[in-house]
Structure formats: C-alpha cells, structure tokens
XYZ file of C-alpha atoms in Angstrom:
426
model
C 23.235 -1.464 9.361
C 24.461 -3.439 6.337
C 21.586 -5.937 6.512
C 19.053 -3.162 7.116
C 20.492 -1.267 4.148
C 20.346 -4.365 1.918
C 16.719 -5.036 2.870
C 15.841 -1.398 2.170
C 17.366 -1.586 -1.313
C 15.629 -4.884 -2.083
C 12.228 -3.682 -0.848
C 12.167 -0.048 -1.919
C 14.946 0.575 -4.452
C 15.119 -2.581 -6.546
C 15.415 -0.383 -9.669
C 19.159 0.056 -9.053
C 19.919 -3.654 -8.789
C 22.369 -4.721 -11.532
C 22.552 -1.123 -12.772
C 25.644 1.003 -13.316
C 25.771 3.549 -10.504
C 27.638 6.834 -10.172
C 28.298 7.460 -6.467
C 28.827 11.105 -5.483
C 31.600 11.111 -2.898
C 32.865 14.191 -1.069
C 35.275 12.312 1.288
C 32.981 13.009 4.278
C 31.623 10.284 6.533
C 28.199 10.035 4.840
C 29.428 9.395 1.313
C 32.274 7.128 2.488
C 29.792 4.952 4.388
C 27.510 4.845 1.338
C 30.435 3.785 -0.835
C 31.443 1.092 1.654
C 27.895 -0.314 1.882
C 27.447 -0.532 -1.881
C 30.890 -2.128 -2.288
C 29.983 -4.763 0.306
C 26.805 -5.562 -1.641
C 28.736 -5.845 -4.933
C 26.943 -3.077 -6.853
C 28.419 -1.813 -10.127
C 30.096 1.410 -9.013
C 31.846 4.468 -10.382
C 32.752 7.476 -8.221
C 32.454 11.201 -8.972
C 34.143 13.899 -6.892
C 33.792 17.679 -7.245
C 36.489 20.052 -6.044
C 35.086 23.561 -5.658
C 38.373 24.953 -4.305
C 36.509 26.685 -1.470
C 38.823 25.481 1.312
C 42.181 25.733 -0.442
C 44.591 22.882 0.351
C 41.903 21.088 2.368
C 39.725 20.765 -0.752
C 42.672 19.474 -2.802
C 43.501 16.894 -0.131
C 39.891 15.673 -0.167
C 40.221 15.088 -3.899
C 43.529 13.190 -3.501
C 42.019 11.093 -0.671
C 39.117 9.914 -2.856
C 41.275 9.322 -5.896
C 43.714 7.148 -3.917
C 40.813 5.200 -2.377
C 39.309 4.460 -5.793
C 42.690 3.509 -7.230
C 43.323 1.086 -4.366
C 39.864 -0.484 -4.692
C 39.850 -0.474 -8.504
C 36.826 1.813 -8.838
C 36.439 4.028 -11.886
C 36.964 7.606 -10.736
C 35.765 10.929 -12.178
C 36.872 14.279 -10.793
C 36.475 17.897 -11.804
C 37.571 21.290 -10.480
C 34.910 24.010 -10.501
C 34.503 27.759 -10.291
C 31.306 28.667 -8.410
C 30.953 32.291 -9.501
C 27.531 32.124 -11.101
C 25.830 35.531 -10.945
C 22.538 35.871 -9.082
C 23.132 32.625 -7.172
C 24.693 31.886 -3.800
C 27.874 29.812 -3.648
C 25.878 26.821 -2.367
C 23.315 27.120 -5.168
C 26.052 27.541 -7.759
C 27.857 24.462 -6.477
C 24.662 22.402 -6.587
C 23.839 23.479 -10.153
C 27.354 22.797 -11.388
C 27.807 19.413 -9.796
C 24.461 17.950 -10.874
C 24.949 19.224 -14.396
C 28.307 17.430 -14.430
C 26.881 14.238 -12.895
C 24.282 14.034 -15.669
C 26.983 14.564 -18.282
C 28.961 11.649 -16.820
C 26.103 9.148 -16.801
C 25.058 10.129 -20.302
C 28.514 9.958 -21.882
C 29.541 6.791 -20.008
C 26.225 4.930 -20.283
C 25.642 4.784 -16.532
C 22.140 4.422 -15.120
C 21.755 6.356 -11.865
C 23.357 9.077 -9.750
C 23.516 8.003 -6.092
C 23.960 10.466 -3.221
C 24.476 10.016 0.521
C 21.629 12.197 1.827
C 20.327 10.729 5.099
C 17.517 11.211 7.603
C 19.122 14.202 9.331
C 19.516 15.921 5.927
C 15.820 15.347 5.318
C 15.021 16.904 8.699
C 17.131 19.957 7.813
C 15.202 20.344 4.540
C 11.906 19.987 6.432
C 12.890 22.732 8.875
C 14.163 25.030 6.101
C 10.832 24.693 4.313
C 8.938 25.643 7.478
C 10.628 29.052 7.187
C 9.026 29.433 3.772
C 5.495 29.276 2.405
C 5.168 25.604 1.473
C 2.570 22.889 1.011
C 2.606 19.287 2.135
C 5.128 18.290 -0.542
C 7.645 20.710 0.943
C 7.285 18.972 4.312
C 7.949 15.424 3.114
C 11.697 15.922 3.186
C 14.017 14.817 0.387
C 12.750 12.406 -2.272
C 14.432 9.004 -2.390
C 14.080 8.913 -6.195
C 14.075 12.004 -8.365
C 14.544 11.342 -12.067
C 17.993 9.698 -12.303
C 19.000 10.624 -8.749
C 18.663 7.941 -6.056
C 19.149 8.538 -2.321
C 19.255 5.145 -0.564
C 20.272 6.382 2.924
C 17.261 8.552 3.757
C 16.024 5.934 6.257
C 19.253 6.141 8.252
C 20.159 8.723 10.878
C 23.519 10.411 11.305
C 23.978 8.467 14.549
C 23.634 5.149 12.700
C 26.092 6.289 10.027
C 28.728 7.330 12.581
C 28.315 4.058 14.483
C 28.725 1.999 11.284
C 31.802 3.970 10.215
C 33.520 3.416 13.548
C 32.654 -0.285 13.743
C 34.048 -0.867 10.253
C 37.099 1.377 10.591
C 36.028 3.513 7.637
C 38.303 6.472 6.995
C 36.846 9.842 6.049
C 37.759 13.531 6.047
C 35.972 16.256 7.946
C 34.824 19.366 6.076
C 35.808 22.290 8.320
C 33.185 24.544 6.700
C 30.405 22.371 8.186
C 31.261 23.796 11.613
C 30.631 27.366 10.466
C 27.150 28.791 10.911
C 27.228 31.052 7.869
C 24.264 29.274 6.233
C 20.799 28.449 7.554
C 21.353 24.723 6.980
C 24.514 24.766 9.105
C 22.761 26.694 11.877
C 20.004 24.099 11.937
C 22.523 21.228 11.844
C 24.830 22.607 14.542
C 22.451 24.439 16.858
C 18.733 23.744 16.385
C 18.654 19.988 15.729
C 21.014 19.082 18.611
C 18.737 21.091 20.921
C 15.658 19.258 19.652
C 17.366 15.895 20.187
C 18.346 16.984 23.687
C 14.743 17.875 24.497
C 13.503 14.594 23.019
C 16.072 11.833 22.375
C 13.540 10.117 20.070
C 12.997 13.244 17.985
C 14.702 11.961 14.802
C 12.813 8.624 14.933
C 9.513 10.449 15.429
C 10.373 12.777 12.564
C 10.900 9.731 10.310
C 7.414 8.471 11.207
C 5.946 11.937 10.607
C 7.506 12.125 7.134
C 6.046 8.710 6.262
C 2.584 9.894 7.376
C 2.952 13.062 5.305
C 3.993 11.051 2.247
C 0.935 8.825 2.602
C -1.319 11.863 2.921
C 0.360 13.445 -0.103
C -0.386 10.308 -2.117
C -4.039 10.478 -1.085
C -4.238 14.140 -2.094
C -2.628 13.426 -5.461
C -5.103 10.600 -6.050
C -7.949 13.012 -5.273
C -6.480 15.573 -7.703
C -6.194 12.920 -10.428
C -9.790 11.828 -9.832
C -11.018 15.429 -9.978
C -9.181 16.030 -13.256
C -10.547 12.839 -14.747
C -14.073 14.077 -14.013
C -13.811 17.796 -14.784
C -10.803 18.385 -17.098
C -12.023 17.333 -20.534
C -9.751 16.824 -23.549
C -11.223 18.758 -26.458
C -9.142 18.538 -29.659
C -5.924 20.413 -28.927
C -6.784 21.793 -25.502
C -8.254 20.875 -22.108
C -11.605 22.345 -21.110
C -12.856 22.945 -17.542
C -15.868 24.895 -16.302
C -15.124 28.258 -14.674
C -17.858 27.875 -12.044
C -16.302 24.647 -10.766
C -12.807 26.153 -10.435
C -14.003 29.398 -8.850
C -15.556 27.482 -5.916
C -12.336 25.638 -5.024
C -9.815 26.519 -2.336
C -6.502 28.123 -3.237
C -4.680 24.886 -2.328
C -6.869 22.824 -4.642
C -6.442 25.293 -7.517
C -2.673 25.318 -6.992
C -2.548 21.508 -7.144
C -4.729 21.360 -10.266
C -2.782 23.905 -12.315
C 0.760 23.399 -11.029
C 1.640 20.794 -13.689
C 0.847 23.386 -16.377
C 3.295 25.862 -14.827
C 0.758 28.122 -13.048
C 1.431 28.906 -9.377
C -0.582 32.095 -8.821
C -4.017 30.938 -7.665
C -5.388 34.503 -7.632
C -4.562 34.799 -11.327
C -6.589 31.633 -12.047
C -9.542 32.860 -9.985
C -9.501 36.255 -11.704
C -9.503 34.515 -15.086
C -12.668 32.644 -14.056
C -14.370 36.038 -13.584
C -12.996 37.659 -16.739
C -14.604 38.166 -20.134
C -13.991 35.804 -23.036
C -10.699 36.305 -24.796
C -8.378 36.957 -21.851
C -5.299 34.706 -21.812
C -2.628 34.000 -19.206
C 0.533 32.050 -19.981
C 3.246 29.976 -18.324
C 6.474 28.887 -20.052
C 4.727 25.834 -21.570
C 0.958 26.461 -21.469
C -1.643 29.163 -21.888
C -5.144 29.382 -20.420
C -7.958 31.132 -22.273
C -11.143 32.459 -20.723
C -13.854 31.404 -23.186
C -17.470 31.963 -22.182
C -18.153 29.536 -19.304
C -14.919 27.580 -19.728
C -11.178 27.800 -19.144
C -9.279 26.292 -22.057
C -5.748 25.007 -21.324
C -3.448 24.622 -24.312
C 0.177 23.575 -24.717
C 2.236 26.243 -26.446
C 3.612 25.484 -29.905
C 7.416 25.296 -29.754
C 8.176 25.699 -33.442
C 5.820 27.448 -35.826
C 7.506 25.704 -38.773
C 6.005 22.439 -37.505
C 2.606 23.895 -38.379
C 3.210 23.612 -42.135
C 2.876 20.418 -44.176
C 4.001 20.365 -47.817
C 2.417 17.700 -49.998
C 4.056 16.780 -53.311
C 2.208 14.777 -55.940
C 3.783 11.513 -54.727
C 4.784 12.265 -51.144
C 2.240 13.094 -48.438
C 3.414 14.266 -44.980
C 0.242 14.858 -42.995
C -1.178 15.815 -39.617
C -2.389 12.683 -37.803
C -6.107 13.399 -38.369
C -5.917 13.975 -42.141
C -5.863 11.098 -44.650
C -5.248 11.209 -48.426
C -6.255 8.446 -50.832
C -5.793 8.181 -54.610
C -8.120 6.124 -56.834
C -11.310 6.328 -58.880
C -14.053 7.760 -56.722
C -17.581 7.768 -58.178
C -19.468 8.544 -54.967
C -18.669 11.046 -52.303
C -19.285 11.901 -48.637
C -19.651 15.389 -47.233
C -16.721 15.050 -44.794
C -14.131 14.481 -47.523
C -12.806 16.761 -50.246
C -12.711 15.255 -53.769
C -10.340 16.701 -56.361
C -8.745 16.018 -59.754
C -4.965 15.678 -59.418
C -4.233 17.192 -62.845
C -6.137 20.364 -61.935
C -4.050 21.039 -58.817
C -0.888 23.116 -58.552
C 1.546 21.189 -56.355
C 2.799 21.293 -53.729
C -0.343 21.343 -51.644
C 0.071 23.005 -48.267
C -1.692 22.258 -45.005
C -1.242 25.133 -42.563
C -2.921 26.985 -39.743
C -5.455 29.703 -40.464
C -4.170 33.249 -40.978
C -5.964 36.578 -40.742
C -7.193 37.656 -44.187
C -7.772 34.132 -45.531
C -10.865 33.846 -47.695
C -12.661 31.198 -49.775
C -15.460 30.905 -52.320
C -17.711 28.599 -50.249
C -19.732 25.842 -51.927
C -23.436 26.669 -51.964
C -22.824 30.417 -51.821
C -22.199 33.272 -54.225
C -18.974 35.252 -54.015
C -16.211 34.964 -51.436
C -16.194 34.948 -47.650
C -13.514 35.628 -45.066
C -12.581 32.552 -43.068
C -12.834 34.696 -39.925
C -16.545 35.141 -40.741
C -16.956 31.358 -40.791
C -15.389 31.240 -37.339
C -17.707 33.954 -36.083
C -20.754 32.078 -37.384
C -19.608 29.010 -35.485
C -18.696 31.011 -32.338
C -15.145 29.696 -32.334
C -12.848 30.423 -29.397
C -9.387 31.915 -29.903
C -7.891 28.424 -29.468
C -10.245 26.894 -32.035
C -9.225 29.564 -34.522
C -5.529 29.018 -33.810
C -5.821 25.260 -34.289
C -7.834 25.392 -37.527
C -6.177 23.728 -40.529
C -6.320 25.187 -44.031
C -5.616 23.211 -47.246
C -4.412 25.136 -50.288
C -2.528 24.560 -53.497
C -0.236 27.109 -55.165
C -3.259 29.087 -56.442
C -5.800 29.361 -53.602
C -7.426 27.765 -50.555
C -9.164 24.462 -51.298
C -10.690 23.680 -47.928
C -11.141 25.118 -44.450
C -10.645 21.592 -43.188
C -13.644 20.070 -41.512
C -15.735 23.242 -41.975
C -16.224 24.430 -45.569
C -15.035 23.578 -49.099
C -13.914 26.121 -51.664
C -15.956 25.546 -54.836
C -13.288 26.504 -57.394
C -11.735 23.016 -57.642
C -14.297 21.062 -55.653
C -15.785 17.975 -57.361
C -18.889 16.078 -56.269
C -18.831 13.397 -58.959
C -16.011 11.287 -60.450
C -12.582 12.218 -59.014
C -9.190 10.630 -58.367
C -8.043 12.279 -55.101
C -9.838 12.052 -51.765
C -8.775 14.037 -48.686
C -10.521 13.090 -45.449
C -10.595 14.728 -42.048
C -10.945 12.441 -39.035
C -12.462 14.241 -36.054
C -10.914 13.506 -32.618
C-alpha cells in the first residue's frame, strides 16, 4: 500500500509535495494509517486533534493517545476541546463546522499549507448512498472530492480493507470509537448494515463502485465543459452585467438551467423560467447576484457590497477614479465630443463622481432649460441596471456631466480649456 500511496500522491496530488501539512487525527485506524504513510514518505507534518467530549473518558484517552504519539515521534501537535451545542444543527453537523473552522485557523496562524484528512473509498461510498436518499445531480454522486480548497484527501482510492491490512502488517496502534458501532445516524446504518450486505452480495462491489465514481467524474467534466461552452456563446458581458436571451433559457431543461445559474447562487429553476416569461422590471436576487427581466433579455449583475465604494472624491491635485474615467490637465485648444472640457478655476472642489440618484437634473447642452436625468434614461430606453450603474460628475455647485451621455452647459467649454475628463467605454 505504501508504494501505491506514494505513486498516487506523485501522479494526482503533487501539490502537497514539500508543503506544510496539518493532518487531522482522531486516533482511529484511518487517520493513524494516514499519519504513518506520510511519516514514511517524509512529508512535513503537524497533527490536529479535536476532543468533543461526547464519549467521556474514552474521548479524553483518545486525546492523550495522540498527544503521546506526537511527542514520541517529535511531531508538532495541536489539540482543542469543543462544545457542540450549536442551535439548529445536529451534533455531527456542529462537530464538523467547529473542527474545520479550527483547522483553518491553525493553518492560517501557523503558515501551514493544507489540511489533510483520512477519508477513504468506503467513506465516499457512504456519501454516495446518502445522496441517493436526497434529490441530487451528478455532482452529488461523485463521492467526496480529493481536493476542496485547502482540504486534501489522499486516501480516497483506498478501501477500508486495504487500510486494515496495512495497519496490521505494520503493527500500527489505534483506538476504536465505540460510537461507530451505534446505528443512531444514517451514515452508521449504511456503514454497519447496508454496505456489508452489498459486499456480501458482490465481493467486488467496492472496486466496481470506485470505477463507477471515476466514470461519473469524467461525465461531470464533460458536462461542465459543455456548460462553459454554452456560456461563452450565449452569456455576454455588457458593462457591469451579463446579458442572456430569455428565449434561449426558456427552451432549456431544468438541469441545464440549474447548472448555468448555480454559480450565481440561484437554485430554483422554476423561478428562472418564470422570470423569462415576466414583464420588464422584475428582479430576483441571491445573496451575491440579482437577475433583471429586461425586454428580451435576462441581465445578471453582482450586488454592490458597500455603497460608499460608489463615491469618488476628486481634489484639485488628487484624482481617485473609476477605471473607465481618465482626467488630464494641460492646454487644450481642440475638443472631442466624448470628453468634458472645463476650466479648473471655475470649479468648486472637490469634484464628486457618484451613481445617479432620483431627482437629479441638468441643463443639457443644445437645449433650453433643465431636464431630469431620468428623462434622459427614458429617451435611451435604459434598463434598471443601466440606470443603477450610471455615473454622474458634479462639483460642489451642480452636476457637470451625466458621464458618457450628456454634458451640463453651465460650466462646459468647447474651446480653450485646461482640464479634460474622458470616459472610456468598455
């Protein structure tokens, strides 16, 4: 198993080579075998152990067992006692949340690179079976991921039988968790009752499952490539949002719609389909994005986290600007219609670049009197998103420019000037 494990790391998990690893060790056979394997291969190791106090003295003895092992083998050791009473979560879910939160704290504060766990092939089978009890897509049937952010699981190719055999051949000591024998949880019922029955029916069941998972992963990759290709063709970047035709989305299957919009935080395919049929102006939102129904299009926009980021204050000698606005000082004797020309000494600093607000008005060049900015938007048939993303330039007295659309004539100059403000369209 050691050589097979080494080849697996070299071929599939080379990212952890020469990295500082935090091994999550419970004292059970799986994590003790993982620790032994990585020690044999001379990886840079630290060990983390969580004591959830769920089995009284047994839990405390697990903690002492690991600590003594690490002390004997000169391995840096981290341990923590936990309370698992998080409301609205099961004990198992609470324990998972707490321990991973702590693992990330350790690697961040101690400049370690990866968290390594001892999940193996039988664990992946349990997850597969659990997900068959739920409504899940192909990704829910591919088992546990070998790499997930900073978490690495190098034993997913190895069965429980292989792990037990290796432990016995190498005289590895471990401690049994008595709670694993109880069938209080679905995972334990599958582990203790269902999976042994499946293996009895077909002794090659776990090997065949491994092949099935690999096939599913390959098919998932093909689907994701198809999704990426579809987005490249039909999801168009348009200024500050993504535009896609309603008629195209409305003809797709629920699975395809789910895949297309999942990354934006939308999981309800019916909601997306209904939006395709709705009138302009309807908006649905996820925690990070909103989607607007606008004529024949859906417009996807990332939500603004901090409204204060939408204001830019420009002093006479210090310009902090949005990326598509450029300011130049000099002597300008000619002008172009896409830039605003001004006299510095006629301005009241600071200048402000901000988003449009209801009630804004200007005295447009080429017109008599004033006009609401909202009327300009109506003339141009702007969507809600286009209105929200519109920049306004003003000084301390009034609006100077609805940027990229219309100048205000009160300080506008079309001859010799010394300040040029340009808008660069995306």
